[in-house]
Each structure stands twice: as C-alpha cells, then as structure tokens.
Coordinates of C-alpha atoms in Angstrom, one line a residue:
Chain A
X1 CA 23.7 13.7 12.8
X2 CA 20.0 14.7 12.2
X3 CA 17.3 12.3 13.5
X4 CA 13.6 12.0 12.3
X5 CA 12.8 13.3 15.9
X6 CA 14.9 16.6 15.7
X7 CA 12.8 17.9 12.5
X8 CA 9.4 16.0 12.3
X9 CA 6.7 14.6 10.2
X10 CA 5.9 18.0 8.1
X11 CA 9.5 18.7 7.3
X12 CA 10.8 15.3 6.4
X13 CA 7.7 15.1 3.7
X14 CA 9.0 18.2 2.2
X15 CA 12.3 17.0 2.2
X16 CA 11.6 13.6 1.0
X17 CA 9.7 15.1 -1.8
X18 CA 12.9 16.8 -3.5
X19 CA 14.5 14.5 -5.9
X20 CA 10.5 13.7 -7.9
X21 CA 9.3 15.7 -10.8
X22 CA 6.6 17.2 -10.4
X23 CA 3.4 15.0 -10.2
X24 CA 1.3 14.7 -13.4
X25 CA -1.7 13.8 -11.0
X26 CA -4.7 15.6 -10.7
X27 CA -3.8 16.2 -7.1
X28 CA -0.1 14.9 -6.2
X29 CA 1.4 14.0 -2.7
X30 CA 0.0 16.5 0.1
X31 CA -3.9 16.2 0.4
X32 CA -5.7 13.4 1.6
X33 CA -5.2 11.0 -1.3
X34 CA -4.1 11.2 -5.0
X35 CA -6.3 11.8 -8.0
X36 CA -6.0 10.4 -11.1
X37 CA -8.2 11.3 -14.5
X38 CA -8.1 8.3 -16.8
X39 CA -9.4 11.0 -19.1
X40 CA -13.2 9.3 -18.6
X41 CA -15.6 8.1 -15.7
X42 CA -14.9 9.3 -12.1
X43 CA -12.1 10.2 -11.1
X44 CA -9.9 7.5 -9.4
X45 CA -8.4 8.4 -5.8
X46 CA -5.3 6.4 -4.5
X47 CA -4.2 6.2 -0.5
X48 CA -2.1 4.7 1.6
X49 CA -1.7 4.1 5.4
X50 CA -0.2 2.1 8.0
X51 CA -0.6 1.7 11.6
X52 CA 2.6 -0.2 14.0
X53 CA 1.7 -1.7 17.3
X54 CA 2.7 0.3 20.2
X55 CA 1.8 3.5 18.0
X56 CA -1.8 3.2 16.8
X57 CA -3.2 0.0 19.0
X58 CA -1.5 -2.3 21.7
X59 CA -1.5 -6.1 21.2
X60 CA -4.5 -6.5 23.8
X61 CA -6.4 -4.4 21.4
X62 CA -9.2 -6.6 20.0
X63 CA -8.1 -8.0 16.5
X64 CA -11.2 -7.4 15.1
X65 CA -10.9 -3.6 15.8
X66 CA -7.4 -3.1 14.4
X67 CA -9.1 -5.0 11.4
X68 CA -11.5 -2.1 11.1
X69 CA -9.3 0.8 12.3
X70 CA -6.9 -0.2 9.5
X71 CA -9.2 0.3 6.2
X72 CA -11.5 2.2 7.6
X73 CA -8.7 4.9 8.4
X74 CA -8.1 4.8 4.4
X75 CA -11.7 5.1 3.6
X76 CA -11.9 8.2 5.6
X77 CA -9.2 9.7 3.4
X78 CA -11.6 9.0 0.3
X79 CA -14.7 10.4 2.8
X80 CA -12.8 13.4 3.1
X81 CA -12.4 14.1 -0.5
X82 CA -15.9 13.5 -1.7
X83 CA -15.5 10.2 -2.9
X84 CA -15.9 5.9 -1.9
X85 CA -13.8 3.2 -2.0
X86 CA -13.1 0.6 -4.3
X87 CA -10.1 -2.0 -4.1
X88 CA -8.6 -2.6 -0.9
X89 CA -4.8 -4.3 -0.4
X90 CA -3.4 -5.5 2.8
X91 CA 0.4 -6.0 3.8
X92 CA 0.4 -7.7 7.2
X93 CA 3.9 -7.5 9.1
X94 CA 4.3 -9.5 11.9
X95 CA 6.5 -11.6 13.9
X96 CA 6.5 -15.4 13.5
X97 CA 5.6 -15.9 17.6
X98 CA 2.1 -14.4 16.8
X99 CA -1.0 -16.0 17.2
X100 CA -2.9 -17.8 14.2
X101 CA -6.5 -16.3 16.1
X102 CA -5.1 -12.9 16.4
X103 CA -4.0 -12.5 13.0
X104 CA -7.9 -14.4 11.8
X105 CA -9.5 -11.7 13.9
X106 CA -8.0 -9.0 12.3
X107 CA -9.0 -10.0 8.9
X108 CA -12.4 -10.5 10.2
X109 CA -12.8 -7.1 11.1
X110 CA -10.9 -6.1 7.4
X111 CA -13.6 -8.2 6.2
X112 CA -16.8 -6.2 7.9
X113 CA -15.1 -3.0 7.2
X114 CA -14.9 -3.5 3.7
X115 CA -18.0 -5.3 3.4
X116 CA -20.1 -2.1 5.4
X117 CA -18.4 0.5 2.3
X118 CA -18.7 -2.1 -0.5
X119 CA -15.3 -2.4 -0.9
X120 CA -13.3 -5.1 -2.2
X121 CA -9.8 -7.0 -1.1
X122 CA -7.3 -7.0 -4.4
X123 CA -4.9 -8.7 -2.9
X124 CA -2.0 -8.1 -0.1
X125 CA 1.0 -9.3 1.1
X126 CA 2.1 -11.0 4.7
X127 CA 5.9 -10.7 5.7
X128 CA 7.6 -11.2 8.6
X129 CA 9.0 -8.9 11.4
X130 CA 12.1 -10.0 13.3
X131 CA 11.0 -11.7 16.8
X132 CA 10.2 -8.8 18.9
X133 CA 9.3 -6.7 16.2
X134 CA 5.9 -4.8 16.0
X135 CA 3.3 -6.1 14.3
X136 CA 2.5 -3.1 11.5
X137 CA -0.9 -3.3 8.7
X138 CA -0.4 -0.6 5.7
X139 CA -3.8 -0.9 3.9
X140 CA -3.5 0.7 -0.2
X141 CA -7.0 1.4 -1.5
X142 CA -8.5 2.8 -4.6
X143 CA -11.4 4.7 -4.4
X144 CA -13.5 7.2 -6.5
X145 CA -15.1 10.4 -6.5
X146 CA -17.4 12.5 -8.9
X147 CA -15.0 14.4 -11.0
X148 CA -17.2 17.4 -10.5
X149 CA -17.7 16.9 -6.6
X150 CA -14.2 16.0 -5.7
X151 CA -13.1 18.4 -2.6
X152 CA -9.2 19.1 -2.0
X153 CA -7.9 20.5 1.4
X154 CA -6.5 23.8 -1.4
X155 CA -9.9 25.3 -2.0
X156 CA -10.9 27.0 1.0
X157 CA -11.4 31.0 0.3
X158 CA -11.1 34.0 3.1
X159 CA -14.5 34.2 4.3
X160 CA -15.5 30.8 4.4
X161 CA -16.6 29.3 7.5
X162 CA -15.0 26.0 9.0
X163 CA -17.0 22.9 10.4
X164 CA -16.6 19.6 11.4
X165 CA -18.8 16.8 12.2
X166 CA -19.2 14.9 15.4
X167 CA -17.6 15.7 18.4
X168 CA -13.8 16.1 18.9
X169 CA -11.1 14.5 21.5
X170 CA -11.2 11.1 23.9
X171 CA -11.1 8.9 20.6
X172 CA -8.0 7.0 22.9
X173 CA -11.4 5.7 24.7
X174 CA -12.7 3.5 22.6
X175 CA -13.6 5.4 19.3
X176 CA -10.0 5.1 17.5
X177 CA -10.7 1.4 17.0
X178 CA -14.0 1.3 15.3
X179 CA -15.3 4.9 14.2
X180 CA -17.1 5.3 11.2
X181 CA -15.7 6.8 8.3
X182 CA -17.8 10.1 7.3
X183 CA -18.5 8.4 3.7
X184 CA -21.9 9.7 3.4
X185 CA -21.2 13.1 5.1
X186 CA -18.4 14.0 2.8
X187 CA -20.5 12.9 -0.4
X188 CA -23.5 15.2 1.0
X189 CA -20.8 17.9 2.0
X190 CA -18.8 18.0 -2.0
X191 CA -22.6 17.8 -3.4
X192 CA -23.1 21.2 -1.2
X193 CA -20.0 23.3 -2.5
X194 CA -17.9 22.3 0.5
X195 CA -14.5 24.7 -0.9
X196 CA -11.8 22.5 1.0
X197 CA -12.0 19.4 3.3
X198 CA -9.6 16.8 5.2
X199 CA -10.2 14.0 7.6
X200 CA -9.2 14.7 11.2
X201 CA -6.2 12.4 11.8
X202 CA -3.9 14.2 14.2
X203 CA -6.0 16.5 16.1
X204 CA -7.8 20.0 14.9
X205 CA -5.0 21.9 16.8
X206 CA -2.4 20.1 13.8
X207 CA -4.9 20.0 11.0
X208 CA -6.6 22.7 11.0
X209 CA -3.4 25.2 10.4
X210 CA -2.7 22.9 7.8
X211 CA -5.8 23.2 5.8
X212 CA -5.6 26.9 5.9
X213 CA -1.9 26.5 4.5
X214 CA -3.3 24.7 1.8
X215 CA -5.9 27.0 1.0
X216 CA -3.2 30.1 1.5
X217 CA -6.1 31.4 4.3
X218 CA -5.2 32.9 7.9
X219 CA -7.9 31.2 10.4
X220 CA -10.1 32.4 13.7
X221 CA -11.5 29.9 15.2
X222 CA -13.9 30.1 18.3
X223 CA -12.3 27.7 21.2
X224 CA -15.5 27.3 22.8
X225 CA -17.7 26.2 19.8
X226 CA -15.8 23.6 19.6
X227 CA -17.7 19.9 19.6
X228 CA -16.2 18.2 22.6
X229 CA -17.0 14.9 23.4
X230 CA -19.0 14.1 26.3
X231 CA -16.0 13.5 29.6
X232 CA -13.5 14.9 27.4
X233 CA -11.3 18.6 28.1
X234 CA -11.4 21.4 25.5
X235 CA -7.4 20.4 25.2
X236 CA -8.4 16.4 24.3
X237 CA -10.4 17.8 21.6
X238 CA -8.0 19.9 20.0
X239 CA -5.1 17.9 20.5
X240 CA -6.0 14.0 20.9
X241 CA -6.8 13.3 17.4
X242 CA -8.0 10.0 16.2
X243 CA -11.3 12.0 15.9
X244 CA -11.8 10.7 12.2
X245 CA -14.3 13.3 11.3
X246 CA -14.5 15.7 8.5
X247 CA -12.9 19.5 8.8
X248 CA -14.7 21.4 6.0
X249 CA -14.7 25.0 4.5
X250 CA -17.9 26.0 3.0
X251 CA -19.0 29.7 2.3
X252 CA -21.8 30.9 4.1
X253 CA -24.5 31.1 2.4
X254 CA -24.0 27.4 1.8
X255 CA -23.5 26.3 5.3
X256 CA -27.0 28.3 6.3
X257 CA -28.7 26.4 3.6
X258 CA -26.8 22.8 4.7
X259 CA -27.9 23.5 7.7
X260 CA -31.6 24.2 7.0
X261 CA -31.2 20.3 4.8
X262 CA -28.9 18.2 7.0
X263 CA -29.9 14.8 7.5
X264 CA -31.1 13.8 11.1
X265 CA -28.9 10.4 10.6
X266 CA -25.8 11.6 10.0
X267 CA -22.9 12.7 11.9
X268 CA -24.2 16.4 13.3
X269 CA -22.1 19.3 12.0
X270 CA -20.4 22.5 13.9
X271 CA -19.2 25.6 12.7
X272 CA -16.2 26.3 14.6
X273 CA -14.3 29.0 13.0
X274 CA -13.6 31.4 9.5
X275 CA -10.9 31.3 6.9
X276 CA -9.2 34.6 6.4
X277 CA -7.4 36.9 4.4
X278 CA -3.7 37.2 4.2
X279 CA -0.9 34.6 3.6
X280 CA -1.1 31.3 6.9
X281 CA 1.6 32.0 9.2
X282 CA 2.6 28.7 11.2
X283 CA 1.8 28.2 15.4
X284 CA -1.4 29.6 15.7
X285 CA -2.7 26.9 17.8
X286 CA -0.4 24.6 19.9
X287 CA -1.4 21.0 20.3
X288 CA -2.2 17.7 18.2
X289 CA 0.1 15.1 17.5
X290 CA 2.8 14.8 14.8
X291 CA 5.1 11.7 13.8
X292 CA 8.9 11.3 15.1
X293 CA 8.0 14.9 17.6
X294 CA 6.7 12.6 20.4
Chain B
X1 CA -2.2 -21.9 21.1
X2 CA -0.7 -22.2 17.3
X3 CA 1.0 -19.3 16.1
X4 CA 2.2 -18.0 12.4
X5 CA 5.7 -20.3 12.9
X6 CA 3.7 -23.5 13.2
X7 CA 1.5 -23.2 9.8
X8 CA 3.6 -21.0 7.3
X9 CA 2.7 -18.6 5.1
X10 CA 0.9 -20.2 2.4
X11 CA -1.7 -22.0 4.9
X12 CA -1.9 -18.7 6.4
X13 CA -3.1 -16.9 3.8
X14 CA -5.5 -19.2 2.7
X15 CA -7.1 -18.9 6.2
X16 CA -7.1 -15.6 6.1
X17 CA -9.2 -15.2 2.9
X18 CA -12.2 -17.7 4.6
X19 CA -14.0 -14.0 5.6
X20 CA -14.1 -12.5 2.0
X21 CA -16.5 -12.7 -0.4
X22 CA -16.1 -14.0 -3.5
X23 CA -13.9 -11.6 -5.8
X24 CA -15.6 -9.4 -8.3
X25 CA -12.2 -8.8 -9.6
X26 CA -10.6 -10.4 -12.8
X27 CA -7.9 -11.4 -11.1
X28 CA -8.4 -11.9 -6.8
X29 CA -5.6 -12.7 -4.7
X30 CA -3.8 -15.0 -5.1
X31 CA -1.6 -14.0 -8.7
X32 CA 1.5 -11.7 -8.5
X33 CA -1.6 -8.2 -8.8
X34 CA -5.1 -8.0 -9.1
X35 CA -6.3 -7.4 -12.2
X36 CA -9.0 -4.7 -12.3
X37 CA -11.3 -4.1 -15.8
X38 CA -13.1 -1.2 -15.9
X39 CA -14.6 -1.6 -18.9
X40 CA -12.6 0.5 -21.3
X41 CA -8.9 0.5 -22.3
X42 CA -5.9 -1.3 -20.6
X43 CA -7.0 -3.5 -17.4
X44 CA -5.1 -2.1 -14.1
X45 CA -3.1 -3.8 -12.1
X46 CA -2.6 -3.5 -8.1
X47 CA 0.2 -4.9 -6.0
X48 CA 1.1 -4.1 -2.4
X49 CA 4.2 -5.5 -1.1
X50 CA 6.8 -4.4 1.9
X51 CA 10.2 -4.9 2.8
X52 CA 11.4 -5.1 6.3
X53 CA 14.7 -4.1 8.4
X54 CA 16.4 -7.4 9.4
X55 CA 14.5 -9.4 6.9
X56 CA 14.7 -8.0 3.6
X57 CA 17.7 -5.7 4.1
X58 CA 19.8 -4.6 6.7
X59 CA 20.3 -1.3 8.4
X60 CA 24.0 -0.9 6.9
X61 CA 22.9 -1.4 3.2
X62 CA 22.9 1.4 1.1
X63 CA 19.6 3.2 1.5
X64 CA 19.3 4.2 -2.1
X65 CA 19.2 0.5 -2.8
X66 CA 16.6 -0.1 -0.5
X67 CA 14.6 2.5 -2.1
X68 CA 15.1 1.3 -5.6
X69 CA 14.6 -2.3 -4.1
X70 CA 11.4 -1.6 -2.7
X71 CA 9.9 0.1 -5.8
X72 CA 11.4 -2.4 -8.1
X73 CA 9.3 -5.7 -6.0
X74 CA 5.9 -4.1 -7.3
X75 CA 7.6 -3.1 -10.8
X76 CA 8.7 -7.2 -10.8
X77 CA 4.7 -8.0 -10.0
X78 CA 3.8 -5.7 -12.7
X79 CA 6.4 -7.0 -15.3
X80 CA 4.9 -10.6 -14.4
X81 CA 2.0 -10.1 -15.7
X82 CA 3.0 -8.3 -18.9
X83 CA 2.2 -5.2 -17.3
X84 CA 4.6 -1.8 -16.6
X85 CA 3.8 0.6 -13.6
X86 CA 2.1 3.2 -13.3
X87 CA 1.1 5.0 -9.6
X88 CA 3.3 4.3 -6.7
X89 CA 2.5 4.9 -3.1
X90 CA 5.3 4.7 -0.3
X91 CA 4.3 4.3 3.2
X92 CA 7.4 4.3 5.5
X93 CA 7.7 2.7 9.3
X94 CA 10.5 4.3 11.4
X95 CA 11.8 5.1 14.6
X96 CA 12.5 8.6 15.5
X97 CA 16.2 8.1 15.5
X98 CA 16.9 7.3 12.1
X99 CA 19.2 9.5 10.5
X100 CA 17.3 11.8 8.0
X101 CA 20.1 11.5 5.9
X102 CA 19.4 7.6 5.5
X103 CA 15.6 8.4 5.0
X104 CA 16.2 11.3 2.2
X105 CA 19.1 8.2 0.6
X106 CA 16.3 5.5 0.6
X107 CA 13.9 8.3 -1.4
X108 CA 16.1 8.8 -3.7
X109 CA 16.3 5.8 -4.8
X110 CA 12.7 5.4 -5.3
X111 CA 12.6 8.2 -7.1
X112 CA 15.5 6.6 -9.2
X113 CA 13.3 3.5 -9.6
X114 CA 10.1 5.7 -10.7
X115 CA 12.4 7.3 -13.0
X116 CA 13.6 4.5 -15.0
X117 CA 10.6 2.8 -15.7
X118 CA 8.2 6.0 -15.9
X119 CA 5.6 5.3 -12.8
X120 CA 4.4 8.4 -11.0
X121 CA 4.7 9.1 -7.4
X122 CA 1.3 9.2 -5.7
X123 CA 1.4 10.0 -2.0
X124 CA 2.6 8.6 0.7
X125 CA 2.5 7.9 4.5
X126 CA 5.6 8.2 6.9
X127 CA 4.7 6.6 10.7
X128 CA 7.1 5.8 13.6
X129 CA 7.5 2.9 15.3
X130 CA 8.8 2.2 18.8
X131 CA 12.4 3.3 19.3
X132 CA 14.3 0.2 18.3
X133 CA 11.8 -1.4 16.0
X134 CA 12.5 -1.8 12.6
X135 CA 12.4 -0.2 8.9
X136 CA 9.2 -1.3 7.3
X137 CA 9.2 0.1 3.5
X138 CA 5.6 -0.6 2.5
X139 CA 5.0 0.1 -1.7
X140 CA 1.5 0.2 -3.4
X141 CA 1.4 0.5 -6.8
X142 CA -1.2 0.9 -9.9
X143 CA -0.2 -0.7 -13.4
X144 CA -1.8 -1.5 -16.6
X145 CA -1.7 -4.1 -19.1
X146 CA -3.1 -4.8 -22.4
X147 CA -6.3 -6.3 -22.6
X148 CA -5.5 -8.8 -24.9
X149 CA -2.3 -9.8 -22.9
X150 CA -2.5 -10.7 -19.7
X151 CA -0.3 -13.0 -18.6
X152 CA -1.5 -15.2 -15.1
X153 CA -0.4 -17.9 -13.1
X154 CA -3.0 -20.4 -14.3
X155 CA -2.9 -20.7 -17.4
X156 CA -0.1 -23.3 -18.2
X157 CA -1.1 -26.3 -19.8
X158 CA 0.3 -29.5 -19.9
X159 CA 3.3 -30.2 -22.5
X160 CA 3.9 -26.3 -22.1
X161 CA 7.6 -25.6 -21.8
X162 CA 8.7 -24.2 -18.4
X163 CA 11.7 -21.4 -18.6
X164 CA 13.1 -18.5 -17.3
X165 CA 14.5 -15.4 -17.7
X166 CA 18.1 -14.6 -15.8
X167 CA 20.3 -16.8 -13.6
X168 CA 19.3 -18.1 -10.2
X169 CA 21.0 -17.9 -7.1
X170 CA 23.1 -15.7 -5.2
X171 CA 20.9 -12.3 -5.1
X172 CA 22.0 -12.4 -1.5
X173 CA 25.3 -10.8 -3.1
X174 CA 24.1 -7.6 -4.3
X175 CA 21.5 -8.6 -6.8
X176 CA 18.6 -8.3 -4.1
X177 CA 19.3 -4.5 -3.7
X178 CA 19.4 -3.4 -7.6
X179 CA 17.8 -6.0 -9.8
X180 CA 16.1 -4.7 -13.2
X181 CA 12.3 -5.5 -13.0
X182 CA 12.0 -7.2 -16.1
X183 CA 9.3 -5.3 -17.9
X184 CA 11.0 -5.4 -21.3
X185 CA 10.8 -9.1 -21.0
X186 CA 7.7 -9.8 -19.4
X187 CA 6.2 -7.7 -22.4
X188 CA 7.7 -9.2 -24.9
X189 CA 7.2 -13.4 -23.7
X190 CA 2.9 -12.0 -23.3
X191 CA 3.2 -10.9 -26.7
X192 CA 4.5 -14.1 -27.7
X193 CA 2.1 -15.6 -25.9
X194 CA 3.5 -17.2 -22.8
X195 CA 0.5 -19.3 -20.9
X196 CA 1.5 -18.6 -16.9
X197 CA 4.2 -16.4 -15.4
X198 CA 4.9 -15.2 -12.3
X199 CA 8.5 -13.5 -10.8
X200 CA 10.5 -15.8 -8.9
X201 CA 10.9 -13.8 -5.3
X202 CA 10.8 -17.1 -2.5
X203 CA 13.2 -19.4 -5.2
X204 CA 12.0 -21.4 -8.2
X205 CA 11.9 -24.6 -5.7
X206 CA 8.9 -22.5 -4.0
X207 CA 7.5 -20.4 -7.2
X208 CA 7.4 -23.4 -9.8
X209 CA 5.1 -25.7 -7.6
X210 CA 2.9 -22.6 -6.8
X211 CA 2.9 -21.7 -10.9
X212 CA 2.2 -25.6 -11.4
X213 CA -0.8 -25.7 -8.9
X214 CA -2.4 -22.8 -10.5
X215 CA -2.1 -24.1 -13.7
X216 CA -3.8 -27.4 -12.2
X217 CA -1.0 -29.3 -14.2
X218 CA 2.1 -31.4 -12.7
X219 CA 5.6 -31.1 -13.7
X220 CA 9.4 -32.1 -14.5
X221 CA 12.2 -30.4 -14.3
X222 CA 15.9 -31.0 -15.2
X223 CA 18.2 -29.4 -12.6
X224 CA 21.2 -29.5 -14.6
X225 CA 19.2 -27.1 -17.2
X226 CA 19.1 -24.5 -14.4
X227 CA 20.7 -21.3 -15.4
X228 CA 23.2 -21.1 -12.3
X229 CA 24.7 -17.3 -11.2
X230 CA 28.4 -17.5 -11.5
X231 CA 29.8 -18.8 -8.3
X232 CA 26.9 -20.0 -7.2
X233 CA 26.1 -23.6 -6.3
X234 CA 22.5 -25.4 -8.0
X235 CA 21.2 -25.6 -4.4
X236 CA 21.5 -21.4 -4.0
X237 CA 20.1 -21.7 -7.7
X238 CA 17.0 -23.4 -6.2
X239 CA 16.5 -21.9 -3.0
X240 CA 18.2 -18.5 -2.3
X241 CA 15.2 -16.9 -2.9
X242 CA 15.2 -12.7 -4.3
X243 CA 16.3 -13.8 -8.1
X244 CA 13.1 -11.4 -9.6
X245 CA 13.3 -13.4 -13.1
X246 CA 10.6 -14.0 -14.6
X247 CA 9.5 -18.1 -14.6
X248 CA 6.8 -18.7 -17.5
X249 CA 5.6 -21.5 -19.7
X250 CA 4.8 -21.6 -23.2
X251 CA 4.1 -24.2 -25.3
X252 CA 6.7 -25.7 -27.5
X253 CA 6.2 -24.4 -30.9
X254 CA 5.9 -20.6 -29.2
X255 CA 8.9 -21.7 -27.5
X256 CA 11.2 -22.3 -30.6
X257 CA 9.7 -19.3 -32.8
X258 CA 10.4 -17.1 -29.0
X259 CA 13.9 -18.4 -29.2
X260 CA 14.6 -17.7 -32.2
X261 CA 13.8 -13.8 -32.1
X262 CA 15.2 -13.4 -28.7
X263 CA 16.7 -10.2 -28.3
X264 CA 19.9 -9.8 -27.1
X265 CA 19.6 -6.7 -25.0
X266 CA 17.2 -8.3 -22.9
X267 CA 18.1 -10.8 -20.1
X268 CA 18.6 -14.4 -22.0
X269 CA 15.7 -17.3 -21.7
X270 CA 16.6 -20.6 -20.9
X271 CA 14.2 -23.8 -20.7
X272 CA 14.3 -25.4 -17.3
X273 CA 11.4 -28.3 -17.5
X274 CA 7.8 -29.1 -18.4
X275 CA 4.2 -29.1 -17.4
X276 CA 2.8 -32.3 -17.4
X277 CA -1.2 -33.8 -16.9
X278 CA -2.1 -34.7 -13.8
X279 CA -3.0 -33.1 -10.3
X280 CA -0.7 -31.4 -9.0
X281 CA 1.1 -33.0 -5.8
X282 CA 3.0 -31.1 -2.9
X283 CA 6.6 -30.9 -2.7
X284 CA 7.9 -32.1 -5.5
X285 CA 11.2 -29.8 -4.9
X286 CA 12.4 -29.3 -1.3
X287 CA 13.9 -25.3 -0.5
X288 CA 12.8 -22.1 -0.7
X289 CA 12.3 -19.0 1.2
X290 CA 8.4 -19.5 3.2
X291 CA 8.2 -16.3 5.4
X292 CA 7.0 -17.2 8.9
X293 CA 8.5 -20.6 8.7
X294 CA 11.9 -19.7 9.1

C-alpha cells in the first residue's frame, strides 16, 4: 500500500485535487493564495497554513516566536502576491499537559505580528491533541491586493530575469522564527511589473523549478550570484528554505530601472538567474525540502 | 506550573484574547464566525475549525466521512448564523505513512461536502507531522449572509422561547461523521426572525448557558421537552456533544406563526425552555463536552 512518503507533497496535491470542479476563483489552488473578485474593490486573497511541533519549531522554541512564525508565514503568502492582510483566524491544537504560559506567549507573539501588518484576529478555534500529541497552529487569513497589481507565480515570460530579496539559507539559525514578511517589497515589486512572484518556503532549489513550471519557462540560473547568508554554504542557501523572501520575475528593462529606484530600507534585491524558452522539464536543481520525502 | 487541563477551554480562551485589541469587526470572537462588513452587499463570514485523530474521529472511520465531517463543522458555523458557505480552505497534518488511498478517501468527501452545499475550494496546505502523530484536518472557510439577517449569539431576550432543530444525543453512533449542516434551517428561523442561535457541537448542557450568557439573560428549561435520538437516554441528549442542530430563541408570537409554517422537509423544531431576566449564573446544567478538561 502507497504511503504519503513514497510519492510526496507535489504529487499528492495533484492527486488530491481530482474529484473538484474546476475553481471559479480568480486564481484557484496552486499559487501562493487564492483570489477572489467580489466583482468591486480589491481583490480579496485567501491562505492557509499550519506548522506541527517537531516539524516547523521544537517545544523549547520561544512561544512568542512560534506566535510570529505562524501568521507571519501567511502574510508572506499575501507579500508574495502583491497584496496585505486583513483577518487573521487561529486553530490552536494542543495536548491538555501543556502549559497555560506557553500557550499565552504564543498569542502574544500572534498579537505583535498582527499588530506590526495591521491585521486583525476574526476569531479561531482551540482543540485538543491526544497526550503526546504535537502541538500544531494552522493560521487562515484574508488579505487583499490591488486588482491591477496582483502578481501570480504563472506570469513569468522567457527572457525575464529572476531575483530575490535578502540573503538565502541558515534561516534554521534564528531567522525561521521571527523574519519579516516582504509586505512592502512585494507591493513595491507588483507596482514595478514584477511578471510572476512566490514566497521562498522550501528552499530556491524546490521553488524556483516550480515557478518556472508555472510560468511554462525553462530557467538558468547563476549558482554563484546567489545571496548567501553570512556563515551559511552555497548548498544551505539553495536547499534550507525557511528563507521567507520573495523570488520574482521581472523583464529587464524593469529590473534596471528598479534597481536605479530601490529603497535603501528595504530588503536588498539580487538577480540570480533568466526564465527561458521551451516547455520546464522537472530536476534541474537538486535540493530543498518537500513534505512526507524526508 | 498550571497547564490547559487545570483551567479548561473557555477560561483559556478568554486569557488568550487579553493581547488583542479591541475588534474592528462586526462580529469578534467569540460567536459561531466573525462577521466581516465591507460596506456593500452580503456581510462575510469567517470560521476556522479542526478536527483531530483520536479526538474527533478515529483512524478506522471512513475517510470520506471525515472529509465531509470536517467541511460540514464550518458549513454548521455558517448555517448558525443564517449564513451558507462560500470559500473553503483545507490544511491537512499527516505522517508520512498514511496510506494515500485514505488521504485521496478523506478529499473526496470534502469535495462531496463542497458539492452539496455549493462552496468553492480555495487552496490548501498539506504538512507532516512526526511519524506516529496524529490526523489534524484543519478547515477555513468564507460565507456570507444577508445584511438584514444576521443571526448572533446575543441577542435573546428574556421571555424569548428557547428551541431546537433535530434530536440530541447519540451522534457518537454515526451522526458525528455525516450530519446535514442545517443551512436550510438556519435560513429560514433568521428570516423569521430568531433573536440568538448558535449550533450545538459541545452538547446543549454546554451551548445553552453559553447562548444564555451572551444574551446577558438567565434561563429555564424542561428536560422532559428535550427532543431525545431514538435509543438514546436524556443524559446522552444533554451531554454527548457533536448533535450540529441548531439551538435558537425567538420570542413567543414568532414562535407560534414559525410553527405553524414549518416545513416538513426540513429537520422538525421543537421548544426546549425559556430566557428569563436576570444575570446570568454559571452552571445551571451539569455535562457537556469542554476540550482540555477531559
């Protein structure tokens, strides 16, 4: 009998999707979040996103920072698209033996992450685990996006050259638990043409390939332009992930004029690569990390 | 050092929401959604709520039902409120050796659920979790409901008759895993103008004191007029827990023109007590599901 492990995180989604009509969404199951048109304002963008003890923190992690981790993870998803975020929910599941203080610190640090992107809690849910069981936080927030400024990972044309901000690999160190979502880098980069753009969640090595195969591109991409961060190897940066920084397509005359205009205070930006012609072919770079492989 | 066992789930989340702002929200936590007005057309609703291996369902139950039950929770929320479904988001928790088969049975019936009462599906997360940890089904979802009929907790006033839809008790038998959100219903008693509902998930010993307290009224009740499942005793009726009928209160003379139009296709009404004047005092009933406590 199959097992999640013996096909993976990309193949089971495919799978899972089967038995749904198809999506009468702007933009349906497969980019960063969903989009919705009420038919009037901005556009409203819908995510999802859990993260299990043992997985994405250990229970000596600070509360606080799995707090923060947890929405700020979902407002990336809204960064990468352009957009902001509006209405947060929590569903907290945990086992009864867990400590009143931990579970206070982590809605302390839900509180300051929401509070630093002006979001707002709608509501949530608690529920227990059995004994044992790992405690798990799946954060559900709305968000928005200028209708004509919302960036999908699909849009990317042959020619177009790929960036990312900030510097890549060693998030394990510290930076998994209280990065910054790139909310005001991804509104500056949909306002600049960007052509196709995803949050860094599972390493450049894994997401990369898979914003080409969105955008029906072939990639190069320069090993050694890479952003690595400071103590970190070339292989951390590609295959960590965690990074939580943007991976954009932009054409190139746009990119030298962002360039020329990008704000001192923001995240720095770093061409590391060009979409190409010709239909994606899978394994071009080994590395990152994928659900159920590991 | 106190943990979540020692205070309960109630106390809990009241503790939890010291951090936050006030809401900017129509509706903040607290009610069965959030209530969201953006100015034009229906207000939307947003619910999160999960369902956990061990404690909601077991690993032997049919995974179709515990896809359907899972989407049907938040379809319940919605239906409480006079509201029907919209968006749905699925995040799912596994280990890596789950049978994909089981995973691809608990998607269809979500998309079973979606089906029959029209929502959309939106995206999605699957995660792992340590070998040996359990199934954590976490659903967000986006509803609307008219403007003009909005149904909350708190607004039952005193002399208003309590009642619900359904018989109590027993869900443990099957019901838990393929209960009928009661949309038709809860659309219907908002149109006739019911003052408070919420759906009964913990057992109407738990869920009528919490409709009572945020209705700042007191109440009475007649156990005998408690619509029993067949085979079930009026203690299961009180405390089983999982029934997802709707409880409601309307006052009397909505009450009799209500009964009198009733329709039979839908799940029959009966009246079960009354709110009264007064403060509203703790445990006035004794039973009913508290996560945490148990």
């Amino acid at each position: 009998m199959k097992t999640l492990r013996d096909i993976g995180e990309d193949a089971l989604i495919a799978r899972l999707l089967t038995p749904f009509p198809p999506s009468t969404l702007c933009v349906g199951p497969g980019d960063d979040c969903a989009v919705v048109d009420d038919g009037h304002g901005p556009w409203r963008l819908l995510k999802t996103d859990a993260i299990v003890e043992g997985i994405h923190f250990l229970r000596e992690a600070p509360p606080e920072k799995v707090g923060w981790k947890a929405c700020a993870r979902v407002i990336s998803d809204f960064a990468a698209m352009g957009g902001s975020a509006r209405e947060i929910m929590i569903t907290l599941a945990c086992p009864p033996d867990l400590e009143i203080h931990w579970v206070e610190g982590l809605y302390q640090g839900i509180a300051r992450c929401l509070a630093a992107h002006e979001a707002t809690l709608a509501g949530g849910e608690t529920t227990s685990v059995p004994d044992g069981g790992p405690i798990m936080i799946s954060v559900a927030g709305t968000g928005q996006v200028d209708r004509r400024h919302c960036v999908l990972r699909s849009g990317g044309q042959p020619g177009d050259v790929i960036a990312v901000t900030g510097t890549l690999g060693g998030s394990i160190h510290g930076k998994h638990l209280d990065f910054q979502p790139r909310c005001a880098e991804g509104a500056l980069l949909a306002q600049a043409g960007a052509s196709a753009m995803m949050d860094l969640s599972d390493g450049i090595a894994k997401d990369l390939p898979r914003l080409a195969q969105a955008s029906h591109c072939q990639f190069e991409w320069i090993p050694e332009a890479l952003p690595v961060t400071p103590g970190c190897t070339p292989d951390q940066a590609l295959g960590d992930g965690e990074d939580y920084e943007l991976l954009f397509a932009i054409s190139p005359a746009r990119w030298h004029a962002l360039v020329l205009k990008w704000p001192e205070e923001l995240a720095p930006i770093h061409a590391v690569g060009r979409l190409l012609e010709g239909p994606f072919c899978e394994s071009a770079i080994q590395g990152g990390w994928e659900h159920f492989r590991t």
